[in-house]
JSON list of C-alpha atoms in Angstrom, two decimals:
[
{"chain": "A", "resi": 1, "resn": "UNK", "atom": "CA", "xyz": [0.00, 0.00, 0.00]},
{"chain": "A", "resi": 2, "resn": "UNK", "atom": "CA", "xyz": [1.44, 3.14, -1.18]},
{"chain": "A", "resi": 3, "resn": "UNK", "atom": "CA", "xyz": [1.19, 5.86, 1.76]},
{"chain": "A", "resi": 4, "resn": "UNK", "atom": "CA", "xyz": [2.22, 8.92, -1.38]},
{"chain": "A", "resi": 5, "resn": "UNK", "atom": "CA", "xyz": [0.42, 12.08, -1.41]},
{"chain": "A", "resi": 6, "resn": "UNK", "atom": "CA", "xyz": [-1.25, 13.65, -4.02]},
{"chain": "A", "resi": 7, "resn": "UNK", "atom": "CA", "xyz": [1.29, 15.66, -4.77]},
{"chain": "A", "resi": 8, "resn": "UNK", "atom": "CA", "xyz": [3.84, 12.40, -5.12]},
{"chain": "A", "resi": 9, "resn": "UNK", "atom": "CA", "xyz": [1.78, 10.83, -7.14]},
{"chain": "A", "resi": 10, "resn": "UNK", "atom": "CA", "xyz": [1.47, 13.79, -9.92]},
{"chain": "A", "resi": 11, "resn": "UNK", "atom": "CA", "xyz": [5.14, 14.12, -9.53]},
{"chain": "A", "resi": 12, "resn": "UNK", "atom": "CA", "xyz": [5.41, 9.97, -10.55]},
{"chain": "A", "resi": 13, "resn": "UNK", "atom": "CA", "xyz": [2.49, 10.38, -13.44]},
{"chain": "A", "resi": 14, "resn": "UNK", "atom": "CA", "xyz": [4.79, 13.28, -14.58]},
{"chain": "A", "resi": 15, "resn": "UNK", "atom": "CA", "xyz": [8.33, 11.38, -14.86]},
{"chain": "A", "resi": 16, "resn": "UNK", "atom": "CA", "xyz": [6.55, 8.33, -15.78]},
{"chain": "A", "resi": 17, "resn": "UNK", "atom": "CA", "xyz": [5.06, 10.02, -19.19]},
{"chain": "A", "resi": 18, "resn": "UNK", "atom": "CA", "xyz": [8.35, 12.03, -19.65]},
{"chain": "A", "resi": 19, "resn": "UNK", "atom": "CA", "xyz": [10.08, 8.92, -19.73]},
{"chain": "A", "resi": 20, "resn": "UNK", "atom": "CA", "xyz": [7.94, 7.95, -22.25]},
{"chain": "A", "resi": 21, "resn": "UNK", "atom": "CA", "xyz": [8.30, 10.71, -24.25]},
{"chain": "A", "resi": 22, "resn": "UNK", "atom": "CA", "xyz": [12.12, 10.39, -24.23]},
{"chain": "A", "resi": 23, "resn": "UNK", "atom": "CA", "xyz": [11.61, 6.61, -25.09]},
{"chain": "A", "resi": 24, "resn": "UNK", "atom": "CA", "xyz": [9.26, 7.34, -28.08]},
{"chain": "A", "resi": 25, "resn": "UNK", "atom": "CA", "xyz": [11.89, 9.76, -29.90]},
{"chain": "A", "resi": 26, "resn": "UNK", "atom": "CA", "xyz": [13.53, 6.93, -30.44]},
{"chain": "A", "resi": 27, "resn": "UNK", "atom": "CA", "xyz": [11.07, 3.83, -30.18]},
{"chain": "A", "resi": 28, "resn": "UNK", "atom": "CA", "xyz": [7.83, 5.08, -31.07]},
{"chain": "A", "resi": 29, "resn": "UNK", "atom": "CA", "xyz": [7.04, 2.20, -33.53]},
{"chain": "A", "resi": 30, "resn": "UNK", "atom": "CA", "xyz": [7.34, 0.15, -30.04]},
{"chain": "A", "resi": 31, "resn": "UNK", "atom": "CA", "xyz": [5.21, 2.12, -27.52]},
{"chain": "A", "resi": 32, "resn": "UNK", "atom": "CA", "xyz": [1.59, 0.31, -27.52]},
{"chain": "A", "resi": 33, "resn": "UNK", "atom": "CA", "xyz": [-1.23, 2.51, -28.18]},
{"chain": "A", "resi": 34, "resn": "UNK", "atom": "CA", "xyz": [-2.58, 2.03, -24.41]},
{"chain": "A", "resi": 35, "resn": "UNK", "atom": "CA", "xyz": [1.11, 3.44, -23.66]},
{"chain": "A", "resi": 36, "resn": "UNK", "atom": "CA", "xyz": [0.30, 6.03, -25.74]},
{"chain": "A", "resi": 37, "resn": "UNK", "atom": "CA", "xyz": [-2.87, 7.01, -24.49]},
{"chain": "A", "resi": 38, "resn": "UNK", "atom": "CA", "xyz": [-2.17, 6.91, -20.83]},
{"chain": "A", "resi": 39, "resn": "UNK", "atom": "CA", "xyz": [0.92, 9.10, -21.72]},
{"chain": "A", "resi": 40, "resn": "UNK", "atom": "CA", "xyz": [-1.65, 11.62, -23.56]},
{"chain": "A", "resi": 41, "resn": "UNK", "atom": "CA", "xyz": [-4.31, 11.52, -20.76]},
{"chain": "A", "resi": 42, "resn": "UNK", "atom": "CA", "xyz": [-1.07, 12.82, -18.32]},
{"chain": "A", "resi": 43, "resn": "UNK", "atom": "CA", "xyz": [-2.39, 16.16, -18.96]},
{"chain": "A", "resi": 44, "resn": "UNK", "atom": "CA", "xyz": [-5.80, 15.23, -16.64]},
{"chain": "A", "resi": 45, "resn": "UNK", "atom": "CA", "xyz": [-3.63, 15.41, -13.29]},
{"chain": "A", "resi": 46, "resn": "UNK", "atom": "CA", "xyz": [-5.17, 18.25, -11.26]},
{"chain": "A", "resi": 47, "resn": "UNK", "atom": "CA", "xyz": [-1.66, 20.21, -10.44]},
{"chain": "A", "resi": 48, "resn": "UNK", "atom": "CA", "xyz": [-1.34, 22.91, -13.29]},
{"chain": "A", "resi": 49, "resn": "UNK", "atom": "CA", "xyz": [2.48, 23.02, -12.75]},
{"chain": "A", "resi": 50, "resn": "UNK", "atom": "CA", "xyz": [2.93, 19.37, -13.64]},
{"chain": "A", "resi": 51, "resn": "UNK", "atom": "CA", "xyz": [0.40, 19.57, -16.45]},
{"chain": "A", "resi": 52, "resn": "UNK", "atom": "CA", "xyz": [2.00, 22.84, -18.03]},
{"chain": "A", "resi": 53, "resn": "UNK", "atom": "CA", "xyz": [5.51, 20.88, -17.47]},
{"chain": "A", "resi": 54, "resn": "UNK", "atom": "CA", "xyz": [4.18, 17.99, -19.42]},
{"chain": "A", "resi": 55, "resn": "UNK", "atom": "CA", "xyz": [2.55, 19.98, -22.44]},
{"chain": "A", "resi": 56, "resn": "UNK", "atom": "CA", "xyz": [5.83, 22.32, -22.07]},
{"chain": "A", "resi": 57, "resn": "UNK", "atom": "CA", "xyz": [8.01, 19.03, -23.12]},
{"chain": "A", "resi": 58, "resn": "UNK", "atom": "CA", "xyz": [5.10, 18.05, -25.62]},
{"chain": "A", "resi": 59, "resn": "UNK", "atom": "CA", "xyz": [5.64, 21.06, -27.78]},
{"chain": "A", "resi": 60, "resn": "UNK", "atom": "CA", "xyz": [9.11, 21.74, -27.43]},
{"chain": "A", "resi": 61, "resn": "UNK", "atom": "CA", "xyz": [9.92, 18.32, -29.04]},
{"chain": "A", "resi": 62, "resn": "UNK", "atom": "CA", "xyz": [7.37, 18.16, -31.48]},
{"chain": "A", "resi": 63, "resn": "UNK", "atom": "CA", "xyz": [8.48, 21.66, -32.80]},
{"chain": "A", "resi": 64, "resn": "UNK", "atom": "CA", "xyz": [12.32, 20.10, -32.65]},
{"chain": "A", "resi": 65, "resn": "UNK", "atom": "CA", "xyz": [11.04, 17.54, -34.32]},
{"chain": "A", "resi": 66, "resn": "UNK", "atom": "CA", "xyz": [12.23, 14.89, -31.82]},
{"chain": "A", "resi": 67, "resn": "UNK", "atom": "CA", "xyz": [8.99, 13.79, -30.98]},
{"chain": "A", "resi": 68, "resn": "UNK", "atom": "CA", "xyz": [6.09, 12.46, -33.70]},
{"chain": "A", "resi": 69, "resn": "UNK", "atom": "CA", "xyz": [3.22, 15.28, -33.97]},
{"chain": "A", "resi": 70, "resn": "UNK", "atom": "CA", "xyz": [0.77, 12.94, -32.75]},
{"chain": "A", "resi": 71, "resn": "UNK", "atom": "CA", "xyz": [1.68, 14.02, -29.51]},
{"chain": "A", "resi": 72, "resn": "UNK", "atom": "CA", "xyz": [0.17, 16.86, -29.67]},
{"chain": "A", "resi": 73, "resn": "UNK", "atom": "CA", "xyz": [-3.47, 14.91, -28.91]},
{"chain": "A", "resi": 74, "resn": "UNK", "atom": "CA", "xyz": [-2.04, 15.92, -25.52]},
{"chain": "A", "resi": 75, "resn": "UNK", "atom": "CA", "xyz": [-3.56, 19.61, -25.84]},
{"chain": "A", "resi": 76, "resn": "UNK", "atom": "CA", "xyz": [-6.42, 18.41, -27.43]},
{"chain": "A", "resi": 77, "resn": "UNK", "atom": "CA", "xyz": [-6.95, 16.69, -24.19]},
{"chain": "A", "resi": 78, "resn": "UNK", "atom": "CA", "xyz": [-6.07, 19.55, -22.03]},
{"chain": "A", "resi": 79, "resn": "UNK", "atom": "CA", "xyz": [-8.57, 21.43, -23.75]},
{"chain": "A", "resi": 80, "resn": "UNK", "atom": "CA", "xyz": [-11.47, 18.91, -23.75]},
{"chain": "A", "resi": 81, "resn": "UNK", "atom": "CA", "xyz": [-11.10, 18.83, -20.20]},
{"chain": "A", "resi": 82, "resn": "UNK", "atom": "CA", "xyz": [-9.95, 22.13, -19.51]},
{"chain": "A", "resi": 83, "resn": "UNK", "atom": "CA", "xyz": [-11.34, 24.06, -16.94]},
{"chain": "A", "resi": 84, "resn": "UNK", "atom": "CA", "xyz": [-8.25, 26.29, -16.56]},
{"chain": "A", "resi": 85, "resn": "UNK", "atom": "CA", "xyz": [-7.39, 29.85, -17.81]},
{"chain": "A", "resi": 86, "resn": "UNK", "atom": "CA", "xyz": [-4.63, 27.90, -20.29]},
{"chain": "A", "resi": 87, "resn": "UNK", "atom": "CA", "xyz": [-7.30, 27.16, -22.75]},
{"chain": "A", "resi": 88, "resn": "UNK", "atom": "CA", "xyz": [-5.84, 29.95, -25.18]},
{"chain": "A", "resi": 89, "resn": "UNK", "atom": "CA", "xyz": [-2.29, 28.72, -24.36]},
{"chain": "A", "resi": 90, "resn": "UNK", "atom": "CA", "xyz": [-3.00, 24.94, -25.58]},
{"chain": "A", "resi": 91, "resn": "UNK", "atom": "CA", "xyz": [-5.31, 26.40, -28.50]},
{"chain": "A", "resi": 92, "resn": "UNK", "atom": "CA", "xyz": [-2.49, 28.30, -29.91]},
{"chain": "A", "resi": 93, "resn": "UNK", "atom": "CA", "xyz": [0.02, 25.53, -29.15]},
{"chain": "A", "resi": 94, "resn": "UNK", "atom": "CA", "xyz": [-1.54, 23.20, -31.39]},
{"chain": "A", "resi": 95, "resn": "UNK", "atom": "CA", "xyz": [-2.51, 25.71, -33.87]},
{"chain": "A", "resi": 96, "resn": "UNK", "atom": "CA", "xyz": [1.40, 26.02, -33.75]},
{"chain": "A", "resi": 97, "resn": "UNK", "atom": "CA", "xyz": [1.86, 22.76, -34.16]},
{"chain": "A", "resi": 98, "resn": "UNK", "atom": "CA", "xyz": [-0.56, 22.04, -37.46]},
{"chain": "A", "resi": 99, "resn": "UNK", "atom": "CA", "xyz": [1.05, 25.26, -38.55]},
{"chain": "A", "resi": 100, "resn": "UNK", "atom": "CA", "xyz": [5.01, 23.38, -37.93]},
{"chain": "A", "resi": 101, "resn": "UNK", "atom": "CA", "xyz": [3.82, 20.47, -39.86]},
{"chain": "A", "resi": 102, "resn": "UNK", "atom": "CA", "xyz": [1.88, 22.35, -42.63]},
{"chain": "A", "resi": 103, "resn": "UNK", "atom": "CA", "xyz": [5.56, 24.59, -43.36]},
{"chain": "A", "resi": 104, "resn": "UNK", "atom": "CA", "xyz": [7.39, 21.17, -43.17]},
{"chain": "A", "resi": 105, "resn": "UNK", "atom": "CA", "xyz": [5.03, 19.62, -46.07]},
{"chain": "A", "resi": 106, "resn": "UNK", "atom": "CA", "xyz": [5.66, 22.67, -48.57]},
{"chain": "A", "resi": 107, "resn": "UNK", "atom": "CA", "xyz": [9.82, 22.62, -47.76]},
{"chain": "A", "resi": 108, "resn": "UNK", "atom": "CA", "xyz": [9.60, 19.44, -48.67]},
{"chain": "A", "resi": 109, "resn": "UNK", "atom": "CA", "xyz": [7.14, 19.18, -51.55]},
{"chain": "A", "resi": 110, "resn": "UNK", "atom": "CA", "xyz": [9.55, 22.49, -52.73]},
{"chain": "A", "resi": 111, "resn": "UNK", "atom": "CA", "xyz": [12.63, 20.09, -52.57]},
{"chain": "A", "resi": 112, "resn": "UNK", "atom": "CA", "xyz": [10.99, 16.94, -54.39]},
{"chain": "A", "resi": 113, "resn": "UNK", "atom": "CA", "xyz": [12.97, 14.60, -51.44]},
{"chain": "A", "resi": 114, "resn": "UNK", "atom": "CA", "xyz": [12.11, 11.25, -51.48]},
{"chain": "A", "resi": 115, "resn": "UNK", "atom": "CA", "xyz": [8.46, 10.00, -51.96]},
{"chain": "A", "resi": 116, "resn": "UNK", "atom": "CA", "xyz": [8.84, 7.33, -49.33]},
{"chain": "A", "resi": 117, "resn": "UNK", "atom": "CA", "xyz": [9.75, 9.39, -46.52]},
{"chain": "A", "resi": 118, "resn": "UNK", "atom": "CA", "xyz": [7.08, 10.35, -43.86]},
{"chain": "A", "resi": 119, "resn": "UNK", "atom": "CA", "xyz": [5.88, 13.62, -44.14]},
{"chain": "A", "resi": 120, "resn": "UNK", "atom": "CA", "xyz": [4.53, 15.36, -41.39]},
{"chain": "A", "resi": 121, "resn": "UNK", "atom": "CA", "xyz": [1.30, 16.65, -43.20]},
{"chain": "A", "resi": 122, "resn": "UNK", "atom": "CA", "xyz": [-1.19, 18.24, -40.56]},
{"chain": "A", "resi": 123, "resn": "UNK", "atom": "CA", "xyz": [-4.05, 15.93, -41.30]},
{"chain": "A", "resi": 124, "resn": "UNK", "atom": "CA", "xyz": [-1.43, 12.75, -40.20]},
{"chain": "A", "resi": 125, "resn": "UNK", "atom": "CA", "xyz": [-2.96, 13.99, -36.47]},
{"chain": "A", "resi": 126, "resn": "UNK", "atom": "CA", "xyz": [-6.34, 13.33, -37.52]},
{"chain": "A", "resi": 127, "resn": "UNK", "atom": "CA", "xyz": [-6.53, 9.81, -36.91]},
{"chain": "A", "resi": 128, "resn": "UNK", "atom": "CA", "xyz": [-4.74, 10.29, -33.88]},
{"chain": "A", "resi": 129, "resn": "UNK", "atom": "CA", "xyz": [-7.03, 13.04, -32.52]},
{"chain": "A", "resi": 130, "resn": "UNK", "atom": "CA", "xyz": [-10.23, 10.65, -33.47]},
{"chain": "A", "resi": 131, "resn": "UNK", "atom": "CA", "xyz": [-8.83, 7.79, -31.88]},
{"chain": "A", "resi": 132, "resn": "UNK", "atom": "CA", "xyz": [-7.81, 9.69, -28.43]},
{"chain": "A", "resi": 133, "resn": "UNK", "atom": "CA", "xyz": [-11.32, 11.11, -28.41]},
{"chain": "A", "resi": 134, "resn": "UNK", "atom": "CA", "xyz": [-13.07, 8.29, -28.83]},
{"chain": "A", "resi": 135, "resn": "UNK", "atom": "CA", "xyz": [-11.24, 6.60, -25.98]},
{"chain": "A", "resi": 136, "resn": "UNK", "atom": "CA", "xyz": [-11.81, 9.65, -23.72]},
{"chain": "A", "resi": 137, "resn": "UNK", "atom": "CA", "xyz": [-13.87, 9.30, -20.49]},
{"chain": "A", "resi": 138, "resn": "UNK", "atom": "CA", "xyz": [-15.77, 12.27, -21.26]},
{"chain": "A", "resi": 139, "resn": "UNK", "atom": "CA", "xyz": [-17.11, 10.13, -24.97]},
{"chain": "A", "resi": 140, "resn": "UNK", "atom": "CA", "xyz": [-20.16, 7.87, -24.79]},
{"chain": "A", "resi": 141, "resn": "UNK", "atom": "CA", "xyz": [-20.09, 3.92, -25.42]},
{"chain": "A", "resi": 142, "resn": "UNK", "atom": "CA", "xyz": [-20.71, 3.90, -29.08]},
{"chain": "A", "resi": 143, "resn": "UNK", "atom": "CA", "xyz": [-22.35, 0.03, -27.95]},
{"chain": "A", "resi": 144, "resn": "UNK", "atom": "CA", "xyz": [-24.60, 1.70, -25.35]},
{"chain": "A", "resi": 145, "resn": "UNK", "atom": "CA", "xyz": [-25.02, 5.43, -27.45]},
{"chain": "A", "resi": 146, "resn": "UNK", "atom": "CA", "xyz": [-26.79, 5.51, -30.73]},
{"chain": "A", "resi": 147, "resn": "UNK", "atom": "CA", "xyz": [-27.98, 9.00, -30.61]},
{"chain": "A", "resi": 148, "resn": "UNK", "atom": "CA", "xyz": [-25.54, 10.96, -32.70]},
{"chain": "A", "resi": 149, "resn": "UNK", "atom": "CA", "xyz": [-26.12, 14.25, -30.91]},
{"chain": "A", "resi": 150, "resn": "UNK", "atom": "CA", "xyz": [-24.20, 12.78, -27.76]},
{"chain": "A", "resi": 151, "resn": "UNK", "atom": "CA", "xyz": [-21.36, 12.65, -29.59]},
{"chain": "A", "resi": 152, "resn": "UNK", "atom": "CA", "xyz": [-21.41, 16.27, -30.26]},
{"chain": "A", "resi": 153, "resn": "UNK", "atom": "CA", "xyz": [-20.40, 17.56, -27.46]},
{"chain": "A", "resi": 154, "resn": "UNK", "atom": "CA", "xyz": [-16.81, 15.52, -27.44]},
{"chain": "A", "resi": 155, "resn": "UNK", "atom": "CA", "xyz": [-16.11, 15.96, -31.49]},
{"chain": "A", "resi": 156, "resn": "UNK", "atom": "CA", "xyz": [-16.99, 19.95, -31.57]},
{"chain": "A", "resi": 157, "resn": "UNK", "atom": "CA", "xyz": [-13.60, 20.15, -29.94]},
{"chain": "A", "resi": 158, "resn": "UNK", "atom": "CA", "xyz": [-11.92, 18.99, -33.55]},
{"chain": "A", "resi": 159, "resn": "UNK", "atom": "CA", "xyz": [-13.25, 21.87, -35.29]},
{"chain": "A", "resi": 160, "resn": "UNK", "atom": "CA", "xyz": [-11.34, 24.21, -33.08]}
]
């Protein structure tokens, strides 16, 4: 039985996902999507410090292009369960983000590299974003939910 405080255990959820995120600029072919989506849902810990620490890392190596832009799900999260003056802050850090990947797309379309190579188009974080949401706590059991309007409420936050 584990006798840590609240503030311990943010601390742990903290090191625990930025070990991941150190891991996955290297082996992110090898994380497992559960992995990957406990690692996102970091940002739901309720000390804004450790959360703006997190998303801090987040952006810094998806814009050095250390980390894969699908990490950036993480602010999508932060704002679907925001309830914190950052909202603007995680808005415009994905905006920057989409914005990073769109610039990469047309240097590289300009420099005709190599077809094969991945290429960070924006809309590669689609798919990502669809898949986070719909594993969200905050989404209704498509089994249980057939009314499409209750599904609203979690996809408006893609159109942002």
């Amino acid at each position: 039985m584990c006798s840590c405080s609240l503030v311990d255990k943010a601390h742990l959820r903290i090191a625990a996902a930025k070990a991941v995120l150190r891991l996955s600029r290297y082996r992110d072919h090898k994380i497992p999507v559960d992995v990957f989506h406990l690692t996102l849902r970091t940002v739901e810990i309720s000390y804004p410090q450790a959360r703006r620490l997190f998303l801090g890392k987040v952006h810094q190596y998806v814009k050095d292009r250390v980390l894969d832009a699908k990490y950036a799900c993480a602010f999508l999260i932060d704002i679907v369960g925001s309830k914190h003056v950052d909202l603007d802050e995680d808005k415009h850090n994905l905006a920057d983000i989409v914005q990073m990947c769109c610039q990469l797309r047309i240097r590289q379309l300009s420099l005709q590299s190599n077809a094969n190579s991945p290429t960070p188009y924006p809309e590669y974080i689609l798919p990502y974003l669809a898949h986070t949401l719909a594993h969200h706590p905050a989404c209704p059991n498509v089994e249980e939910c057939k009314d499409v309007k209750a599904f609203e409420s979690i996809y408006r936050y893609t159109f942002m």
